[in-house]
PDB file of C-alpha atoms in Angstrom:
ATOM      1  CA  TYR Q 200      -7.135 -11.228  13.967  1.00  0.00           C
ATOM      2  CA  LEU Q 201     -10.537 -11.069  15.675  1.00  0.00           C
ATOM      3  CA  ILE Q 202      -9.002 -10.268  19.054  1.00  0.00           C
ATOM      4  CA  ASN Q 203      -7.044  -7.332  17.636  1.00  0.00           C
ATOM      5  CA  GLU Q 204     -10.227  -5.915  16.087  1.00  0.00           C
ATOM      6  CA  GLN Q 205     -12.142  -5.828  19.387  1.00  0.00           C
ATOM      7  CA  PRO Q 206     -12.611  -2.429  21.052  1.00  0.00           C
ATOM      8  CA  THR Q 207     -10.891  -1.613  24.326  1.00  0.00           C
ATOM      9  CA  VAL Q 208     -13.250  -2.280  27.229  1.00  0.00           C
ATOM     10  CA  TYR Q 209     -11.684   0.235  29.616  1.00  0.00           C
ATOM     11  CA  ASP Q 210     -10.678   3.875  29.600  1.00  0.00           C
ATOM     12  CA  VAL Q 211      -6.898   3.896  29.195  1.00  0.00           C
ATOM     13  CA  ASP Q 212      -6.608   7.442  30.557  1.00  0.00           C
ATOM     14  CA  LYS Q 213      -8.442   6.514  33.765  1.00  0.00           C
ATOM     15  CA  VAL Q 214      -6.294   3.419  34.239  1.00  0.00           C
ATOM     16  CA  VAL Q 215      -3.135   5.481  33.706  1.00  0.00           C
ATOM     17  CA  GLU Q 216      -4.408   8.057  36.217  1.00  0.00           C
ATOM     18  CA  GLN Q 217      -5.024   5.338  38.806  1.00  0.00           C
ATOM     19  CA  LEU Q 218      -1.578   3.842  38.234  1.00  0.00           C
ATOM     20  CA  GLU Q 219       0.031   7.288  38.505  1.00  0.00           C
ATOM     21  CA  ASP Q 220      -1.701   7.744  41.881  1.00  0.00           C
ATOM     22  CA  GLU Q 221      -0.480   4.321  43.026  1.00  0.00           C
ATOM     23  CA  LYS Q 222       3.036   5.157  41.854  1.00  0.00           C
ATOM     24  CA  GLU Q 223       3.103   8.478  43.728  1.00  0.00           C
ATOM     25  CA  PHE Q 224       1.685   6.936  46.912  1.00  0.00           C
ATOM     26  CA  SER Q 225       4.123   4.015  46.855  1.00  0.00           C
ATOM     27  CA  PHE Q 226       7.058   6.381  46.309  1.00  0.00           C
ATOM     28  CA  ALA Q 227       6.005   8.854  49.005  1.00  0.00           C
ATOM     29  CA  ASP Q 228       5.386   6.322  51.790  1.00  0.00           C
ATOM     30  CA  PHE Q 229       5.975   2.710  50.812  1.00  0.00           C
ATOM     31  CA  GLU Q 230       5.381   1.300  54.296  1.00  0.00           C
ATOM     32  CA  ARG Q 231       1.936   2.875  54.513  1.00  0.00           C
ATOM     33  CA  TYR Q 232       1.232   1.906  50.909  1.00  0.00           C
ATOM     34  CA  ALA Q 233       2.119  -1.721  51.643  1.00  0.00           C
ATOM     35  CA  GLU Q 234      -0.080  -1.754  54.762  1.00  0.00           C
ATOM     36  CA  GLU Q 235      -3.074  -0.475  52.788  1.00  0.00           C
ATOM     37  CA  VAL Q 236      -2.575  -2.371  49.537  1.00  0.00           C
ATOM     38  CA  ASP Q 237      -0.929  -5.660  50.451  1.00  0.00           C
ATOM     39  CA  PRO Q 238       0.843  -6.251  53.769  1.00  0.00           C
ATOM     40  CA  ARG Q 239       2.831  -9.052  52.130  1.00  0.00           C
ATOM     41  CA  LEU Q 240       4.849  -6.489  50.149  1.00  0.00           C
ATOM     42  CA  ASP Q 241       8.399  -6.525  51.426  1.00  0.00           C
ATOM     43  CA  SER Q 242      10.077  -3.270  52.431  1.00  0.00           C
ATOM     44  CA  GLU Q 243      13.042  -4.340  50.303  1.00  0.00           C
ATOM     45  CA  CYS Q 244      10.843  -3.665  47.250  1.00  0.00           C
ATOM     46  CA  ASP Q 245      10.356  -0.001  48.073  1.00  0.00           C
ATOM     47  CA  ASP Q 246      13.200   1.296  45.892  1.00  0.00           C
ATOM     48  CA  PHE Q 247      11.913  -0.428  42.771  1.00  0.00           C
ATOM     49  CA  PHE Q 248       8.153  -0.756  43.175  1.00  0.00           C
ATOM     50  CA  HIS Q 249       7.325   2.724  41.848  1.00  0.00           C
ATOM     51  CA  LYS Q 250       9.699   2.129  38.915  1.00  0.00           C
ATOM     52  CA  GLY Q 251       7.753  -0.998  38.007  1.00  0.00           C
ATOM     53  CA  LEU Q 252       4.525   0.959  38.094  1.00  0.00           C
ATOM     54  CA  GLY Q 253       6.153   3.587  35.881  1.00  0.00           C
ATOM     55  CA  ARG Q 254       7.080   0.900  33.370  1.00  0.00           C
ATOM     56  CA  ALA Q 255       3.539  -0.495  33.458  1.00  0.00           C
ATOM     57  CA  ILE Q 256       2.168   2.987  32.735  1.00  0.00           C
ATOM     58  CA  LYS Q 257       4.516   3.366  29.769  1.00  0.00           C
ATOM     59  CA  VAL Q 258       3.488  -0.010  28.322  1.00  0.00           C
ATOM     60  CA  LEU Q 259      -0.189   0.819  28.801  1.00  0.00           C
ATOM     61  CA  LYS Q 260       0.164   4.204  27.089  1.00  0.00           C
ATOM     62  CA  GLU Q 261       1.926   2.558  24.146  1.00  0.00           C
ATOM     63  CA  GLY Q 262      -0.861   0.031  23.829  1.00  0.00           C
ATOM     64  CA  GLY Q 263       1.510  -2.909  24.177  1.00  0.00           C
ATOM     65  CA  LYS Q 264       3.466  -1.860  21.087  1.00  0.00           C
ATOM     66  CA  GLU Q 265       7.239  -1.687  21.197  1.00  0.00           C
TER      67      GLU Q 265
END
């Protein structure tokens, strides 16, 4: 109960904006994105990485509620 009553300690809109930017960058040029963000990212992930970020954005906007 106490945890649910605590205020959010970050600006959801700013986090969503940052994730949207990451999503667009990873979709536009995944190889460059991987080089800049994490060279361990496999090029086989490129088709689905931006979709995962899209899902994360949706969950964040919904506040974790289904």
